[in-house]
Coordinates of C-alpha atoms in Angstrom, one line a residue:
M346 CA 32.3 38.9 -121.7
N347 CA 34.7 36.4 -120.0
D348 CA 34.3 35.1 -116.5
D349 CA 36.9 37.4 -115.1
S350 CA 35.0 40.4 -116.5
R351 CA 31.8 39.3 -114.8
Y352 CA 33.6 38.8 -111.5
Y353 CA 35.2 42.2 -111.7
N354 CA 32.0 44.0 -112.8
Y355 CA 30.0 42.8 -109.8
S356 CA 32.2 41.7 -106.9
E357 CA 35.0 44.2 -107.1
R358 CA 32.6 47.0 -108.1
D359 CA 30.6 46.5 -105.0
Y360 CA 33.8 46.8 -102.9
Y361 CA 34.8 50.0 -104.7
N362 CA 31.3 51.5 -104.4
D363 CA 31.7 51.3 -100.6
Q364 CA 35.1 52.9 -100.9
A365 CA 33.7 55.6 -103.2
H366 CA 31.0 56.4 -100.7
D367 CA 33.6 57.1 -98.0
L368 CA 35.7 59.0 -100.5
R369 CA 32.9 61.3 -101.5
S370 CA 32.5 62.4 -97.8
L371 CA 36.2 63.1 -97.7
T372 CA 36.4 65.1 -100.9
Q373 CA 33.3 67.1 -100.4
S374 CA 34.8 68.6 -97.3
N375 CA 38.2 69.4 -98.9
R376 CA 37.3 72.3 -101.3
K377 CA 39.9 74.9 -100.4
R378 CA 42.9 73.7 -102.4
R379 CA 44.8 74.5 -105.5
T380 CA 44.1 73.1 -109.0
F381 CA 45.7 69.8 -109.6
T382 CA 47.3 69.1 -113.1
I383 CA 47.2 65.6 -114.6
S384 CA 48.6 64.8 -118.1
I385 CA 47.6 61.6 -119.9
L386 CA 50.3 60.2 -122.3
S387 CA 50.9 57.1 -124.3
G388 CA 53.8 55.6 -126.2
K389 CA 51.8 55.0 -129.4
G390 CA 48.4 55.9 -130.8
G391 CA 45.4 53.7 -130.7
V392 CA 45.6 52.6 -127.1
G393 CA 42.4 54.5 -126.0
K394 CA 44.1 57.4 -124.3
S395 CA 41.4 59.9 -125.2
N396 CA 38.6 57.6 -124.2
I397 CA 40.2 57.3 -120.8
A398 CA 40.8 61.0 -120.5
A399 CA 37.1 61.8 -121.2
S400 CA 35.7 59.0 -119.1
L401 CA 38.0 59.7 -116.1
S402 CA 37.0 63.4 -116.3
C403 CA 33.3 62.4 -116.0
A404 CA 34.0 60.0 -113.2
L405 CA 35.8 62.7 -111.2
A406 CA 32.8 65.0 -111.8
D407 CA 30.5 62.4 -110.3
F408 CA 32.6 62.6 -107.2
G409 CA 31.9 66.4 -107.1
K410 CA 35.0 67.6 -108.8
R411 CA 35.1 70.5 -111.2
V412 CA 37.2 69.3 -114.1
V413 CA 38.6 71.1 -117.1
L414 CA 39.5 68.6 -119.9
F415 CA 42.2 70.1 -122.2
D416 CA 42.5 68.6 -125.6
A417 CA 46.3 68.9 -125.5
D418 CA 47.0 66.8 -128.6
L419 CA 47.6 70.1 -130.2
G420 CA 48.4 68.9 -133.7
L421 CA 45.4 66.6 -134.0
A422 CA 42.8 67.9 -131.6
N423 CA 39.5 66.0 -132.0
L424 CA 38.3 65.4 -128.4
D425 CA 35.2 67.4 -129.0
I426 CA 34.0 64.8 -131.6
L427 CA 34.6 62.0 -129.1
C428 CA 32.6 63.9 -126.5
G429 CA 29.7 64.5 -128.8
V430 CA 30.0 68.3 -129.0
K431 CA 31.1 70.7 -131.7
A432 CA 33.9 73.1 -130.9
K433 CA 33.2 76.3 -132.8
Y434 CA 36.3 78.0 -131.3
N435 CA 39.5 76.6 -129.9
L436 CA 42.8 77.5 -128.4
A437 CA 43.9 79.1 -131.6
H438 CA 41.2 81.8 -131.2
L439 CA 42.5 82.6 -127.8
I440 CA 46.1 82.9 -129.1
T441 CA 45.0 85.4 -131.8
G442 CA 42.9 87.3 -129.3
S443 CA 39.7 86.9 -131.3
K444 CA 37.9 85.1 -128.5
S445 CA 38.1 85.0 -124.8
L446 CA 38.7 81.9 -122.6
R447 CA 35.1 81.7 -121.6
E448 CA 34.0 81.9 -125.3
I449 CA 36.1 78.8 -126.3
L450 CA 35.2 76.6 -123.3
L451 CA 32.6 73.9 -123.9
P452 CA 30.7 72.6 -120.8
L453 CA 29.8 69.0 -121.3
P454 CA 26.2 67.8 -120.4
R455 CA 25.8 67.0 -116.7
T456 CA 24.2 64.0 -115.2
P457 CA 21.8 64.0 -112.2
Q458 CA 24.6 62.8 -110.0
S459 CA 27.0 65.5 -111.0
I460 CA 24.3 68.2 -110.7
N461 CA 23.6 67.0 -107.2
N462 CA 27.2 67.2 -106.1
K463 CA 28.2 70.3 -108.1
G464 CA 30.6 68.3 -110.3
S465 CA 31.2 69.4 -113.9
V466 CA 33.4 68.8 -116.9
I467 CA 34.4 71.7 -119.2
L468 CA 36.2 71.0 -122.5
L469 CA 39.1 73.3 -123.6
P470 CA 39.5 72.5 -127.3
G471 CA 43.0 72.5 -128.7
G472 CA 43.7 73.1 -132.3
V473 CA 47.1 74.9 -132.2
G474 CA 50.6 73.7 -131.8
I475 CA 53.1 74.5 -129.1
K476 CA 55.4 76.1 -131.7
E477 CA 52.9 78.8 -132.4
I478 CA 52.6 79.7 -128.8
A479 CA 56.3 79.5 -128.1
E480 CA 56.8 82.0 -131.0
L481 CA 54.5 84.6 -129.5
G482 CA 56.0 87.9 -128.4
D483 CA 56.3 88.7 -124.7
N484 CA 53.2 90.9 -124.5
D485 CA 51.0 88.4 -126.5
S486 CA 52.2 85.4 -124.5
R487 CA 51.6 87.2 -121.2
Q488 CA 48.0 87.8 -122.2
V489 CA 47.5 84.2 -123.2
F490 CA 48.9 82.9 -119.9
E491 CA 46.9 85.4 -117.9
S492 CA 43.8 84.1 -119.7
L493 CA 44.6 80.4 -119.2
A494 CA 45.3 81.1 -115.5
G495 CA 41.6 81.9 -115.3
L496 CA 41.0 78.2 -115.4
E497 CA 42.1 78.0 -111.8
K498 CA 38.8 79.5 -110.7
L499 CA 36.9 76.9 -112.7
A500 CA 38.8 73.7 -112.0
D501 CA 39.7 71.4 -109.2
Y502 CA 41.5 69.2 -111.7
L503 CA 43.0 70.1 -115.1
I504 CA 43.2 66.9 -117.2
M505 CA 45.2 67.1 -120.4
D506 CA 44.8 64.6 -123.2
A507 CA 48.3 64.9 -124.7
G508 CA 49.7 63.4 -127.8
A509 CA 51.4 60.0 -128.2
G510 CA 55.1 59.4 -128.5
I511 CA 58.2 60.9 -127.1
H512 CA 58.3 64.3 -128.9
K513 CA 59.4 67.2 -126.9
G514 CA 56.0 68.9 -127.2
V515 CA 54.3 65.7 -125.7
L516 CA 56.8 65.2 -123.0
S517 CA 56.6 68.8 -121.9
F518 CA 53.1 68.0 -120.4
G519 CA 54.6 65.2 -118.5
Y520 CA 57.4 67.3 -117.1
A521 CA 55.1 70.1 -115.9
S522 CA 52.1 68.1 -114.5
D523 CA 51.6 67.1 -110.9
I524 CA 50.9 63.6 -112.1
T525 CA 51.4 61.8 -115.5
L526 CA 49.1 58.9 -116.3
L527 CA 50.8 56.7 -118.9
V528 CA 48.3 54.5 -120.9
T529 CA 49.3 51.3 -122.6
S530 CA 47.6 48.3 -124.0
P531 CA 48.7 44.6 -123.8
E532 CA 50.1 44.7 -127.3
P533 CA 53.9 44.2 -127.3
T534 CA 54.5 47.3 -129.4
S535 CA 52.5 49.4 -127.0
V536 CA 54.3 48.0 -124.0
R537 CA 57.7 48.7 -125.6
D538 CA 56.6 52.3 -126.5
A539 CA 55.3 52.9 -123.0
Y540 CA 58.7 51.9 -121.6
G541 CA 60.2 54.4 -124.1
V542 CA 58.1 57.2 -122.6
I543 CA 59.1 56.3 -119.1
K544 CA 62.8 56.3 -120.1
S545 CA 62.4 59.7 -121.9
L546 CA 60.6 61.3 -119.0
G547 CA 63.4 60.4 -116.7
P548 CA 63.5 60.1 -112.9
D549 CA 61.9 63.5 -112.2
A550 CA 58.6 62.2 -113.4
W551 CA 58.1 59.6 -110.7
M552 CA 59.8 61.6 -107.9
R553 CA 56.9 64.1 -107.7
N554 CA 54.1 63.5 -105.2
N555 CA 56.1 61.4 -102.8
G556 CA 57.2 59.0 -105.6
A557 CA 53.8 58.8 -107.2
G558 CA 54.2 61.3 -110.0
L559 CA 54.1 58.8 -112.8
M560 CA 51.3 56.2 -112.9
L561 CA 50.5 53.4 -115.3
I562 CA 47.1 52.4 -116.7
V563 CA 46.6 49.2 -118.7
N564 CA 43.8 49.7 -121.2
M565 CA 41.9 47.1 -123.3
A566 CA 42.9 44.2 -121.1
S567 CA 41.1 40.9 -121.6
S568 CA 41.2 40.2 -117.9
R569 CA 42.6 41.5 -114.6
K570 CA 45.3 38.9 -114.7
Q571 CA 46.5 40.0 -118.1
A572 CA 46.5 43.6 -117.0
H573 CA 48.6 42.8 -113.9
E574 CA 51.1 40.8 -116.0
V575 CA 51.5 43.7 -118.4
A576 CA 52.0 46.2 -115.6
D577 CA 54.5 43.9 -113.9
R578 CA 56.5 43.5 -117.1
I579 CA 56.8 47.3 -117.5
R580 CA 57.6 47.9 -113.8
I581 CA 60.2 45.2 -113.6
A582 CA 62.0 46.4 -116.7
S583 CA 61.8 50.0 -115.5
T584 CA 63.2 49.1 -112.1
K585 CA 66.0 47.0 -113.5
F586 CA 67.2 49.5 -116.1
L587 CA 66.0 52.9 -114.9
G588 CA 66.2 52.4 -111.1
N589 CA 62.5 53.1 -110.4
A590 CA 59.0 52.2 -111.8
P591 CA 55.7 53.9 -112.3
V592 CA 52.9 53.3 -109.8
Y593 CA 50.3 50.8 -111.2
L594 CA 47.1 52.8 -110.9
G595 CA 44.7 50.3 -112.5
Y596 CA 43.3 48.8 -115.7
V597 CA 40.3 49.0 -118.0
L598 CA 38.8 45.9 -119.5
R599 CA 38.2 45.5 -123.2
D600 CA 34.5 46.2 -123.6
Q601 CA 32.3 46.5 -126.7
V602 CA 30.6 49.5 -125.2
V603 CA 33.7 51.5 -125.9
E604 CA 33.5 50.8 -129.6
R605 CA 29.8 51.6 -129.6
A606 CA 30.4 54.9 -127.8
V607 CA 33.1 55.9 -130.3
R608 CA 30.8 55.3 -133.2
A609 CA 28.0 57.2 -131.5
C610 CA 30.3 60.1 -130.6
R611 CA 29.7 59.5 -126.9
I612 CA 31.8 59.1 -123.8
F613 CA 31.6 55.4 -122.9
Y614 CA 31.4 56.1 -119.2
R615 CA 28.3 58.2 -119.8
L616 CA 26.8 55.9 -122.4
E617 CA 26.8 52.8 -120.1
P618 CA 28.0 53.8 -116.6
K619 CA 27.5 50.2 -115.3
S620 CA 29.5 48.5 -118.0
P621 CA 32.8 46.6 -117.1
A622 CA 34.9 49.4 -118.7
S623 CA 33.0 52.1 -116.8
A624 CA 33.4 50.2 -113.5
C625 CA 37.1 50.1 -114.1
I626 CA 37.2 53.9 -114.7
T627 CA 35.3 54.4 -111.4
N628 CA 38.0 52.3 -109.6
I629 CA 40.8 54.4 -111.1
A630 CA 39.0 57.6 -110.1
V631 CA 38.7 56.3 -106.5
E632 CA 42.4 55.5 -106.3
L633 CA 43.5 58.7 -108.0
L634 CA 41.3 60.9 -105.7
R635 CA 42.5 59.0 -102.6
L636 CA 46.1 59.8 -103.6
C637 CA 45.5 63.4 -104.6
E638 CA 43.3 64.4 -101.7
G639 CA 45.8 62.9 -99.3
V640 CA 49.2 64.3 -100.3
R641 CA 49.1 67.0 -102.8
V642 CA 49.0 70.4 -101.1
K643 CA 51.0 69.4 -98.1
S644 CA 54.3 69.0 -100.1
Q645 CA 53.6 71.4 -103.0
P646 CA 53.3 75.1 -102.2
I647 CA 51.4 77.3 -104.6
P648 CA 53.8 79.1 -107.0
K649 CA 53.9 82.9 -106.8
D650 CA 52.2 83.3 -110.2
G651 CA 49.6 80.7 -109.4
V652 CA 49.5 77.0 -110.3
L653 CA 48.1 77.2 -113.9
K654 CA 50.0 80.3 -115.0
T655 CA 53.2 78.7 -113.9
F656 CA 52.2 75.4 -115.5
F657 CA 51.4 76.8 -118.9
K658 CA 54.6 78.8 -118.9
Q659 CA 56.5 75.5 -118.4
I660 CA 54.5 73.8 -121.1
F661 CA 55.1 76.5 -123.8
G662 CA 58.7 77.3 -122.8
K663 CA 58.2 80.9 -121.6

């Protein structure tokens, strides 16, 4: 661990712990609100998008939030393996009508902290492509959307681990979500591909939520300085050529605990919650909650069909 990592892990973490304490008081008293949808995208694979999705979900649960984690990489769904659980059923079984929504949902183990504050994470396994759902008849698709709308009773936050790249099926999650989190690493190819996603999403992505609809996370950074430099590079190019830039939400330090967690089929935030990478995830959760709890419902009325039914209709083109 370099000097910057040690400084971050102790000094800044203490600051954010104080902020987190204040934020818990705020969020615990703000229960009556609609489900918030967050998609997590990346320009290329291998940047740790799924690790961030799983760990951020657990961090939100530790703040008392009920989170549904949707494995939305519908062609290569394997988030259950990363979380250390085995998905016996998945979205495909819901599509065929052989299983109900509650039968395919997988609650992840809770920690003493999440039990005390009623936070939880439930995994919705993927395993079927958008094409299959888009080709459903009207009656079948209506039943599927009605079932998925049932998540609204279970979740404060629906976090979707979408695929990588700029395919229509991936970008559709970014178009429909309240907030899109774009994950990049410091590698030049990753930075270039992240810019490609920003360009493909277009201005509507960042105009949501008072200009904070598109946010950037730099993963696997060797230091805070490097992460800031990467974020600045993307934001400057985006502003110059696209007229706007994503909000820089935060960064996650490169940490050996992440590799150990992947090999052990564990979520790194749960395996070592006090590691530098986990501290970074806590910081990101603090900033994300501060934003969401402050502005979301005021400017976004609940759709007639409900938030999640409307959301999934947009995703699957119905």
